[in-house]
Coordinates of C-alpha atoms and ligand atoms in Angstrom, one line a residue:
X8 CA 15.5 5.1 22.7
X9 CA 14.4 7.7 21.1
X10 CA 11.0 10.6 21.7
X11 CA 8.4 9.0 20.7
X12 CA 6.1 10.9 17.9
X13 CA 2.4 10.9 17.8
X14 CA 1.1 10.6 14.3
X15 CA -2.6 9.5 13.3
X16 CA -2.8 7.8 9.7
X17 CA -5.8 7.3 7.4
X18 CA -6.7 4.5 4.8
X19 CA -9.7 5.7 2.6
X20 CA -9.4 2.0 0.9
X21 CA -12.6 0.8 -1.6
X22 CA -14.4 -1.5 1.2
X23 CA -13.5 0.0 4.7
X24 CA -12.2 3.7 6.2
X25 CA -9.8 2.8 9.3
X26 CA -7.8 5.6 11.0
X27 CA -5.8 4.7 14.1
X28 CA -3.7 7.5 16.4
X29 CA 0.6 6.4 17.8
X30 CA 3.1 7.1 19.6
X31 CA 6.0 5.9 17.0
X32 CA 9.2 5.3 18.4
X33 CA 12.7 3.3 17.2
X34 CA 10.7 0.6 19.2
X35 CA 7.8 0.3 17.0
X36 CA 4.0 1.6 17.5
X37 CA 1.9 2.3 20.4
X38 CA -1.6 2.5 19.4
X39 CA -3.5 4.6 21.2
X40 CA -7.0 4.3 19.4
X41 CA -8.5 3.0 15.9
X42 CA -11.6 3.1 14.3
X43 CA -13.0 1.8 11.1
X44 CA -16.2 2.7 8.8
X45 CA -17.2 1.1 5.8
X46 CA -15.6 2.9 2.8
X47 CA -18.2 4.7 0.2
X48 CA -17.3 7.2 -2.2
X49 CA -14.5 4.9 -3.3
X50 CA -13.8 2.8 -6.3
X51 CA -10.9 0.8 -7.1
X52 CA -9.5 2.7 -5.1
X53 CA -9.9 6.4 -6.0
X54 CA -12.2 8.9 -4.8
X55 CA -15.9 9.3 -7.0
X56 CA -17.8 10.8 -4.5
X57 CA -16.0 13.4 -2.2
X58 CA -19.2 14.3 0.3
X59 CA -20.1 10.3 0.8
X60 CA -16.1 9.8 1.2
X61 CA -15.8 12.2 4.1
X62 CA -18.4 10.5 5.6
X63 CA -17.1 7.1 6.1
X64 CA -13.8 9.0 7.3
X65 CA -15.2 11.1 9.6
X66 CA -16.3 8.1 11.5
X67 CA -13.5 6.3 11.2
X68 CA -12.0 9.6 12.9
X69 CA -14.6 10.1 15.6
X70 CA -14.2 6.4 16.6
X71 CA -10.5 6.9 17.1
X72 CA -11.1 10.2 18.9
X73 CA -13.7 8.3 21.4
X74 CA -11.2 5.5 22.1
X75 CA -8.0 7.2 22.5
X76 CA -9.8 10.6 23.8
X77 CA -6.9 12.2 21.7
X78 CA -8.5 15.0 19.0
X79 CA -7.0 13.9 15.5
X80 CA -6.2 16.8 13.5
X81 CA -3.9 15.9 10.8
X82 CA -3.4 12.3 9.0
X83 CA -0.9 10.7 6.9
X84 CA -3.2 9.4 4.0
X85 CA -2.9 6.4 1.8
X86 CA -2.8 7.0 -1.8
X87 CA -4.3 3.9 -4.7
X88 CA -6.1 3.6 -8.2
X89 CA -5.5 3.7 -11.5
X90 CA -4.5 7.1 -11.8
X91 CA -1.1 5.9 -10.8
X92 CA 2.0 5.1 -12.8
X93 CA 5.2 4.4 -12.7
X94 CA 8.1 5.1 -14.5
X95 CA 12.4 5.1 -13.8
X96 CA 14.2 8.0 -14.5
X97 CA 18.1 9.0 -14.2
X98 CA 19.5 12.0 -13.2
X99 CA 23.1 13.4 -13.6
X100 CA 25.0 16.2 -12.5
X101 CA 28.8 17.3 -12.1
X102 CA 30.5 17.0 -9.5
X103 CA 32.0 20.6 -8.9
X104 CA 35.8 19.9 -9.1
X105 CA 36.0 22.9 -6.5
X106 CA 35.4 19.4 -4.2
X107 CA 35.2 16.5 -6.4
X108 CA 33.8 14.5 -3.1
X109 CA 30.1 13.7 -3.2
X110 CA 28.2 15.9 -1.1
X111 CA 24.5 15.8 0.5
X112 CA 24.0 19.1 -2.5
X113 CA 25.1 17.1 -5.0
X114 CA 22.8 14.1 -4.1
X115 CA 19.9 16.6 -4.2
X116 CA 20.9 18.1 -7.6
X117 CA 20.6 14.8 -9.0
X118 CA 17.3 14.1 -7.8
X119 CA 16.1 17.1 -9.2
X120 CA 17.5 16.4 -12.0
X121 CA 15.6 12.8 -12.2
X122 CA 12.3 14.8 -11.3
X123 CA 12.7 16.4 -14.1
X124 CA 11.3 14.0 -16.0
X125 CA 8.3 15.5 -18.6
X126 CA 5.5 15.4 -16.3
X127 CA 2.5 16.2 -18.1
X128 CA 0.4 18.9 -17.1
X129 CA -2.5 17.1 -15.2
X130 CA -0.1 15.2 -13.4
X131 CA 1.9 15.6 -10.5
X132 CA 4.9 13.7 -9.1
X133 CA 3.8 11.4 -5.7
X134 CA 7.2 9.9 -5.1
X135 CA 10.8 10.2 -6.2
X136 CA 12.6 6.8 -4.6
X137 CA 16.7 6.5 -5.1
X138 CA 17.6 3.0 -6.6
X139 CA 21.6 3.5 -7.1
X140 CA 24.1 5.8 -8.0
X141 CA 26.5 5.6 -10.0
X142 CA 29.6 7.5 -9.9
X143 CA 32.0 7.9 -12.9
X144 CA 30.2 4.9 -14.1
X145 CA 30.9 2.7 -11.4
X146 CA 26.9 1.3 -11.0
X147 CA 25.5 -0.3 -8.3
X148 CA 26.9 2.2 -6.0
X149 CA 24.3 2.7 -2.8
X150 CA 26.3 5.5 -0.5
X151 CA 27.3 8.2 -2.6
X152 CA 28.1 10.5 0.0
X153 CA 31.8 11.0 0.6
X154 CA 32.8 9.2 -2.7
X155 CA 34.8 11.0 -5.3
X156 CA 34.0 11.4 -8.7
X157 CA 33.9 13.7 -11.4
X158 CA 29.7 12.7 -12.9
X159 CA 27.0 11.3 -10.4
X160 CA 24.2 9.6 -11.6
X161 CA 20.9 8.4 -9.8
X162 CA 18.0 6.2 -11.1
X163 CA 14.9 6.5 -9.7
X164 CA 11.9 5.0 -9.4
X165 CA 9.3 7.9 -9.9
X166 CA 5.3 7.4 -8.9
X167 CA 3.2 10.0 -10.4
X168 CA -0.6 10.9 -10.4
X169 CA -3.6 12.7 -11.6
X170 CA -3.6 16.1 -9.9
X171 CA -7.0 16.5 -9.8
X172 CA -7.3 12.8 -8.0
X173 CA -4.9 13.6 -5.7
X174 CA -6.9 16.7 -5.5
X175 CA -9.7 14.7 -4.4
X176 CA -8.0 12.9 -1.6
X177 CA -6.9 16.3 -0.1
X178 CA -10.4 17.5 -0.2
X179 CA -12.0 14.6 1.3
X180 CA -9.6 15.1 4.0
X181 CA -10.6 18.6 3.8
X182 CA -14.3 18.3 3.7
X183 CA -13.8 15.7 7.5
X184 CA -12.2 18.0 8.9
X185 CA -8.6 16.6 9.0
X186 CA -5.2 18.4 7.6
X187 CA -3.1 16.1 5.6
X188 CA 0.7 15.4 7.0
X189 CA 1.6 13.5 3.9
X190 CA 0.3 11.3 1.4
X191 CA 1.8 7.9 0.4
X192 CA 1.3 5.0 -2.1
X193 CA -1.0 2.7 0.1
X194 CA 1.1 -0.6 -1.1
X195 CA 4.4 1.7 -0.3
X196 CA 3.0 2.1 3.2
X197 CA 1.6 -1.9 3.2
X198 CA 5.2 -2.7 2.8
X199 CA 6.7 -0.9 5.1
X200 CA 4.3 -2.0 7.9
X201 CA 4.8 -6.2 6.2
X202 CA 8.8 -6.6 5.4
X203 CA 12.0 -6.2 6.9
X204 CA 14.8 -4.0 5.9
X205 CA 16.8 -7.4 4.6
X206 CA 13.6 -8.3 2.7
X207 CA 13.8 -5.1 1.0
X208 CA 17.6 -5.5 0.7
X209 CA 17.7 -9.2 -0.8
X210 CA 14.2 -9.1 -2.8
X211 CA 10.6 -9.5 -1.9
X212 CA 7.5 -8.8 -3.8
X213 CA 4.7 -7.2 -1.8
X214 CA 0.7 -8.0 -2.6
X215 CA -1.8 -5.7 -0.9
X216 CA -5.1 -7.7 -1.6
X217 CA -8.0 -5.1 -1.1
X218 CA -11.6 -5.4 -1.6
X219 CA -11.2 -3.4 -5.5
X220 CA -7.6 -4.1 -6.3
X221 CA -4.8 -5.9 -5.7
X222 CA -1.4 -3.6 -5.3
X223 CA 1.7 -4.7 -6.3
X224 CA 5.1 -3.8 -5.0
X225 CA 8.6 -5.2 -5.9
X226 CA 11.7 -4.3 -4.1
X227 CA 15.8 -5.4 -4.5
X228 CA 18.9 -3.7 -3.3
X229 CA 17.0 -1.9 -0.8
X230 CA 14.9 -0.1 -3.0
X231 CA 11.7 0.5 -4.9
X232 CA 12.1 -1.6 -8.7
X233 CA 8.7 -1.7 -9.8
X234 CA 5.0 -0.5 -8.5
X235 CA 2.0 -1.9 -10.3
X236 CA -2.4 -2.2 -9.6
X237 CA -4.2 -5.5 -11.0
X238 CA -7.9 -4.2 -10.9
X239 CA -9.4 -7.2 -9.1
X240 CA -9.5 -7.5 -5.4
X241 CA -11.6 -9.5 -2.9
X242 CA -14.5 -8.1 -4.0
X243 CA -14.3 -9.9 -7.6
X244 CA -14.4 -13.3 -5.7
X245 CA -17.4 -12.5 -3.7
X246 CA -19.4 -10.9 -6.9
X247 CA -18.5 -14.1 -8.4
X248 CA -19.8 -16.2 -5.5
X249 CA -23.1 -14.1 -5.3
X250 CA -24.0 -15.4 -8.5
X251 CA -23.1 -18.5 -8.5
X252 CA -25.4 -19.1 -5.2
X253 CA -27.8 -16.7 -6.3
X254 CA -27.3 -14.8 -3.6
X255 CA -27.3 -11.2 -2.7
X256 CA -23.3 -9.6 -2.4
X257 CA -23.8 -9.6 1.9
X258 CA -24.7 -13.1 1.8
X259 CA -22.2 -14.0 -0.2
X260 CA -19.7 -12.2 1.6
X261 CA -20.3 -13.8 4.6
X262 CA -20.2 -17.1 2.8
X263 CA -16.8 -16.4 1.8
X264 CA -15.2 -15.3 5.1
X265 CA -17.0 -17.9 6.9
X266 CA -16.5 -21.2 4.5
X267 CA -14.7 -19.9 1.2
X268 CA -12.1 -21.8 -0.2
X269 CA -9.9 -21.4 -3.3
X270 CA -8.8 -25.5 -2.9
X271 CA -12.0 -27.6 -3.9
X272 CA -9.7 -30.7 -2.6
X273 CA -8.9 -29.7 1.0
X274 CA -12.7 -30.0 1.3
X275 CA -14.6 -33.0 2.7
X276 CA -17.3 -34.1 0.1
X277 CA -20.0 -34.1 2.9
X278 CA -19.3 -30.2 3.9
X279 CA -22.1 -28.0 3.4
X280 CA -23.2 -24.2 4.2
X281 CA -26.7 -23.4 4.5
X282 CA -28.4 -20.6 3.1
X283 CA -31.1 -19.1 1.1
X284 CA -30.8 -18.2 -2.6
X285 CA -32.9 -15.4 -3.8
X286 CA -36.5 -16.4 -5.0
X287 CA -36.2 -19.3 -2.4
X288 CA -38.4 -19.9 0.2
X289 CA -36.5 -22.2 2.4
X290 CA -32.6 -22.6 3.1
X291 CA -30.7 -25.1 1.3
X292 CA -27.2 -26.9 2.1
X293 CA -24.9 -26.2 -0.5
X294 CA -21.8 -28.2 -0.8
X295 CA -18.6 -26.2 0.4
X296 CA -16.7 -28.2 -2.6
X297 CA -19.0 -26.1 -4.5
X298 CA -18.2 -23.1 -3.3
X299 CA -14.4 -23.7 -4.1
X300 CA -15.7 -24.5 -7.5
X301 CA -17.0 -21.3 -8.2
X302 CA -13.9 -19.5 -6.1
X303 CA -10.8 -21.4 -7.3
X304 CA -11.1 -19.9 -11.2
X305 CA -11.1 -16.7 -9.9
X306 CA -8.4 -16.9 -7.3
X307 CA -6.1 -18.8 -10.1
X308 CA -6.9 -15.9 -12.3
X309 CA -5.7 -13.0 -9.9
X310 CA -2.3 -15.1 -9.0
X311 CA -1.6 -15.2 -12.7
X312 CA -2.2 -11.6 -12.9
X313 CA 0.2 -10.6 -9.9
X314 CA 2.5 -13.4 -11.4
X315 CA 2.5 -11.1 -14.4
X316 CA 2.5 -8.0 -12.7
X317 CA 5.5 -9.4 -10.0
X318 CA 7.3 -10.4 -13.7
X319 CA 7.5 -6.8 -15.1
X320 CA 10.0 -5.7 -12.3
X321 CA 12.4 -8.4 -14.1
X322 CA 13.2 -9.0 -11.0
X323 CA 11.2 -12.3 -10.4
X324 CA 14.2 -14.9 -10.6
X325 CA 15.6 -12.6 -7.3
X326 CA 13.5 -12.5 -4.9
X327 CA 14.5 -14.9 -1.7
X328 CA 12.4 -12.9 0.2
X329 CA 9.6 -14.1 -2.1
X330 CA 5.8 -12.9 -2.1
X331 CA 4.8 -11.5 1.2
X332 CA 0.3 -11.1 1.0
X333 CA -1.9 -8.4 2.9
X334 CA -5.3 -6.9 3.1
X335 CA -7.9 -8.2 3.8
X336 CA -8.2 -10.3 0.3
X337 CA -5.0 -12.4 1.4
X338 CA -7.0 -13.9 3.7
X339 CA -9.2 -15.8 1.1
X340 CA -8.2 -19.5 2.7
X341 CA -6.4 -21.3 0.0
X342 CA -5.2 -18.0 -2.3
X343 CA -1.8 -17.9 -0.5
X344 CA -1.1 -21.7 -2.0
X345 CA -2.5 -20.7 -5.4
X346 CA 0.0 -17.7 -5.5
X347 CA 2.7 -19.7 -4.5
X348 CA 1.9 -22.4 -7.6
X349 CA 1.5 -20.0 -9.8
X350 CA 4.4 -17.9 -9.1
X351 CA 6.9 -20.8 -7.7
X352 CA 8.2 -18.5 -4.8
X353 CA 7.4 -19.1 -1.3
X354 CA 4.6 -16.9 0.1
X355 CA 3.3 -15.8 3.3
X356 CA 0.2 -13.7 4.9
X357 CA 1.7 -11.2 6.8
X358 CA 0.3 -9.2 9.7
X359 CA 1.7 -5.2 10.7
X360 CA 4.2 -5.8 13.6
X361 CA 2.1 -3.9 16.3
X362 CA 3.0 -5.7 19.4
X363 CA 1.6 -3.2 22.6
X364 CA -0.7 -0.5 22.9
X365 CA -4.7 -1.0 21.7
X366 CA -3.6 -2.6 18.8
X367 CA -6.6 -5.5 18.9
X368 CA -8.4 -3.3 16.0
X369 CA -5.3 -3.5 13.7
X370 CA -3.8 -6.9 14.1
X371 CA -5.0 -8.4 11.1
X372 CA -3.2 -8.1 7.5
X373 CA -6.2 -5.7 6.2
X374 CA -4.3 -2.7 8.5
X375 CA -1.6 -3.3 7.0
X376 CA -1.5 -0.2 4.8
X377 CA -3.1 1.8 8.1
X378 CA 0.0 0.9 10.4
X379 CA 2.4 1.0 7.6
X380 CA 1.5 4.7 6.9
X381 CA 2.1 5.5 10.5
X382 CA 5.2 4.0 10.3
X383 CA 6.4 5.7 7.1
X384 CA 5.4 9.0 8.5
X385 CA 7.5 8.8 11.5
X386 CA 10.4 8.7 9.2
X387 CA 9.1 11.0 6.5
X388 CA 8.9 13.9 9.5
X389 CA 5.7 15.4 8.4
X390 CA 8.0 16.9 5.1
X391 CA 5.3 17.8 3.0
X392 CA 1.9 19.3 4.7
X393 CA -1.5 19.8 2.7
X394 CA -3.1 22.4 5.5
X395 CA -6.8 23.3 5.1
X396 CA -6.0 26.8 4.8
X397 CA -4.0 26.9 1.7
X398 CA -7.4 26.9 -0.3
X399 CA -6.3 24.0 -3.0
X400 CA -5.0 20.6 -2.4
X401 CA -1.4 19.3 -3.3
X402 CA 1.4 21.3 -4.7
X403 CA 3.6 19.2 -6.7
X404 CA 6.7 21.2 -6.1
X405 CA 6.7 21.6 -2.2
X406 CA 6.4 17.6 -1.8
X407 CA 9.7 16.3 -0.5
X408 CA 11.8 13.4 -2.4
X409 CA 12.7 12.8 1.5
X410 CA 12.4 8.8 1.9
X411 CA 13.0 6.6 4.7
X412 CA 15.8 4.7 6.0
X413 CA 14.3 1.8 5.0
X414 CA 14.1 3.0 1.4
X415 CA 17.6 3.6 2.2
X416 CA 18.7 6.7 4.0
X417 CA 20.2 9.3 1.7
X418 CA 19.7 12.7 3.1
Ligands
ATP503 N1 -11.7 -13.6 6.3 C1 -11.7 -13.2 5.0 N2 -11.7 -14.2 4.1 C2 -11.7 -13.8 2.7 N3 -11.8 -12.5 2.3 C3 -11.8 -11.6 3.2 C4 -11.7 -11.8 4.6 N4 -11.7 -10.7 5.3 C5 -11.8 -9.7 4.3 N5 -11.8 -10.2 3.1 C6 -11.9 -9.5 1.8 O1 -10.9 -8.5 1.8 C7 -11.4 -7.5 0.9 C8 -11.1 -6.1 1.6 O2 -9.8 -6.0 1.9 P1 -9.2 -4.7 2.5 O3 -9.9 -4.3 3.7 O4 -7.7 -4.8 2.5 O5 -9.6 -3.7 1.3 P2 -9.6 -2.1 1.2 O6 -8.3 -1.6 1.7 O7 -10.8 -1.5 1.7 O8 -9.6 -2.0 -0.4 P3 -8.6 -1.4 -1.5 O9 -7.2 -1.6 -0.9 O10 -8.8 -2.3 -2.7 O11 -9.0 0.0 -1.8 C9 -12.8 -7.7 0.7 O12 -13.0 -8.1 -0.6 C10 -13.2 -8.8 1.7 O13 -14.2 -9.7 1.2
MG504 MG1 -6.4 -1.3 1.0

C-alpha cells in the first residue's frame, strides 16, 4: 500500500459549490470532510460573477474545514462551459538513429509537437490526452517505450479554453482564499470517479447530467476519443415543470425530486401531488401522469441530444461499456430508460466509489465530478500549480500534458 496523499478538490458547478478534503491512496478515498453551498455566479457552467462565485465557495470551504478540522488551502478545481473545445491533433518526430529505440524524450517531443497545434491567442490549451502511437506506421500501437522505429507519431485528443475564463476560475479561487493544485475538465474528473479502467479500455460513453448542462465524454482503447457540452441540464426540466404548474422554479423543483417522472405509464392514473399554483388560493392535486406529461418531452429531447453528441465520437457502435449517467440530473426517475431507448446501449446511474471515511455527503452521483477530481489529482501529482502569489491566473505553457494511469500511463 502505498502513502496516502491528502488532496482537497472543488466543483464550482451551475446549481451547487461542494468541496470535500482525502487521504488518496492505491486503496481509494478517505474523506475526511465535505461541504456544499448553493452555486451563484455560475452559468452553464462558467464563471459570470467572480465576487458572488467566491461566495458560494468559500462556504463550501468553511463547511469542510469545520467537519474535518483540517485548514484547506489549495484545491483541485473542476473546469465546464462553453468555452470549451475539442479538437485531435498528431504529432511526429524522429527517432534519433544515435538509438533508434523509443525513449521517454522522444514520447515528450511528440507531444509537444501535437501541442503545437495553432492555438489562437485568447485561448489556452487545458489538456493534451495520448490516444496511440504509431511507430513507422504501425497504428494502434499503445506502449511506445522501448519499441524501435525510425518516425513516432502520437494523436491526441487536445481540450482547449478561453484564457480569460479559465482566468476567472483561478480568480475565484483566488478571491476565497484557496491556491489552485490543478484544474481539470469536470466530466474528465466525473469519469474517472464513475468507470473502470476496462470501461475505459473496451468503450463507454460518460454523461454528467448537471443542473445547466449535460457533459459528454467518450472513451475507447483506453483513452479520451471525443469530449462534448449539450446546453441543457436538470434545470431545463424543472423551468419546464414551473410553467406548466404555474409554479414558482423552488416549487417546482421540489416537485420534481419528490414525484417527477420522465415515464407517464409507470404512473397510476389516481396519483396526485398537491400544491399551490401561483394566483391560487388553495392547493390543488395534480395528477403525477401530468407531471410526466410535461417532463417526458423534455427528457426525450436531451437523450436525443447526448445520442447525437455520444454519435460524433464515431465510436457509438463500440461501446460495450455503454452509457454510464451522473450528477445530479441522472437522477430524474425514468431519464436513465429514455437514454437507453434512444441510444440502444445499456445504461446505468453511477455513484463515486467512496466506500470509508465521512463519505455520507458525497455518496450520490451529483459528487461525482467532486470525488473524481480528487481522484485524478492523486495521480496528476499536483503538476501544474496556480499559487496566489503569481499575480495572474493560468499559464498555458507551465501546465503539464502529465495524465493518469488510467488515461493510460505514458511518462
Ligand atoms: N432527486 C433528483 N431528481 C431529479 N433531479 C435531481 C435530483 N437531484 C438533483 N436533481 C437535479 O440535478 C441538477 C443538478 O445536478 P448537479 O448537482 O450535478 O449540477 P451542477 O454540478 O451544479 O451543475 P453543472 O454541472 O451543470 O454546472 C438540478 O437540475 C437538479 O434539479
Ligand atoms: Mg456538475
Amino acid at each position: 500500500m502505498t502513502r496516502a496523499r491528502r488532496l482537497a478538490a472543488l466543483d464550482l458547478g451551475t446549481t451547487k459549490a461542494c468541496c470535500a478534503i482525502a487521504d488518496v491512496d492505491s486503496d481509494g478515498l478517505r474523506v475526511l470532510g465535505f461541504g456544499q453551498s448553493p452555486s451563484r455566479g455560475v452559468r452553464k457552467g462558467a464563471i459570470v460573477d467572480i465576487e458572488r462565485a467566491a461566495e458560494a465557495v468559500a462556504e463550501a470551504v468553511d463547511a469542510t474545514e469545520r467537519m474535518s478540522g483540517l485548514p484547506v488551502d489549495a484545491v483541485v478545481v473542476g473546469i465546464a462551459g462553453g468555452h470549451l473545445a475539442s479538437q485531435n491533433s498528431r504529432g511526429v518526430v524522429a527517432v534519433p538513429a544515435g538509438h533508434r529505440e523509443v525513449r521517454h524524450g522522444d514520447i515528450t517531443r511528440a507531444v509537444e509537437a501535437a501541442r503545437a497545434v495553432s492555438v489562437p491567442s485568447d485561448r489556452e490549451i487545458v489538456h493534451v490526452l495520448p490516444q496511440q502511437f504509431t511507430i513507422d506506421g504501425q497504428d494502434g500501437v499503445r506502449d511506445a517505450i522501448g519499441m524501435i522505429g525510425t518516425r513516432l507519431e502520437v494523436d491526441t485528443h487536445i481540450i482547449t479554453g478561453s484564457t480569460t475564463a479559465i482566468q476567472n476560475v483561478v480568480k475565484v479561487m483566488h478571491t476565497a482564499g484557496l491556491d489552485v493544485e490543478d484544474l481539470v475538465l469536470q466530466v474528465l474528473a466525473s469519469a474517472r470517479a464513475v468507470t473502470t479502467e476496462d470501461e475505459i479500455e473496451r468503450g463507454v460513453a460518460v454523461v454528467d447530467v448537471g443542473g445547466g448542462t449535460t457533459d459528454v465524454a467518450v472513451f475507447g482503447a483506453g483513452s479520451v476519443l471525443h469530449t462534448g457540452v449539450v446546453p441543457v441540464g436538470g434545470n431545463h426540466v424543472t423551468g419546464d415543470l414551473a410553467v406548466g404548474l404555474r409554479s414558482d422554479l423552488e416549487t417546482a423543483e421540489a416537485v420534481k425530486r419528490a414525484n417527477g417522472h420522465s415515464l407517464q405509464l409507470t404512473i397510476p392514473a389516481e396519483a396526485t401531488v398537491t400544491l399551490t399554483p401561483m394566483g391560487y388560493e388553495e392547493p390543488v392535486a395534480v395528477p403525477q401522469r401530468y407531471l410526466a406529461e410535461v417532463i417526458g418531452p423534455r427528457a426525450r429531447e436531451m437523450a436525443v441530444l447526448i445520442d447525437t453528441e455520444i454519435s460524433r465520437s464515431g465510436a457509438a457502435a463500440r461501446l460495450p461499456g455503454g452509457v454510464v449517467m451522473c450528477g445530479g440530473g441522472a437522477l430524474l426517475r425514468g431519464f436513465a430508460e429514455i437514454v437507453q431507448q434512444v441510444t440502444d446501449l445499456p445504461v446505468r446511474v453511477a455513484a463515486p466509489p467512496v466506500a470509508h471515511g465521512m463519505d455520507e455527503g458525497v455518496r450520490g452521483p451529483e459528487h461525482a465530478t467532486l470525488v473524481g477530481l480528487m481522484l485524478w489529482g492523486d495521480k496528476r501529482g499536483g503538476s501544474r500549480t496556480f499559487a496566489r502569489t503569481n499575480g495572474h491566473g493560468g499559464n498555458g505553457h507551465t501546465m503539464s500534458t502529465r495524465f493518469g494511469r488510467w488515461l493510460r500511463e505514458l511518462f
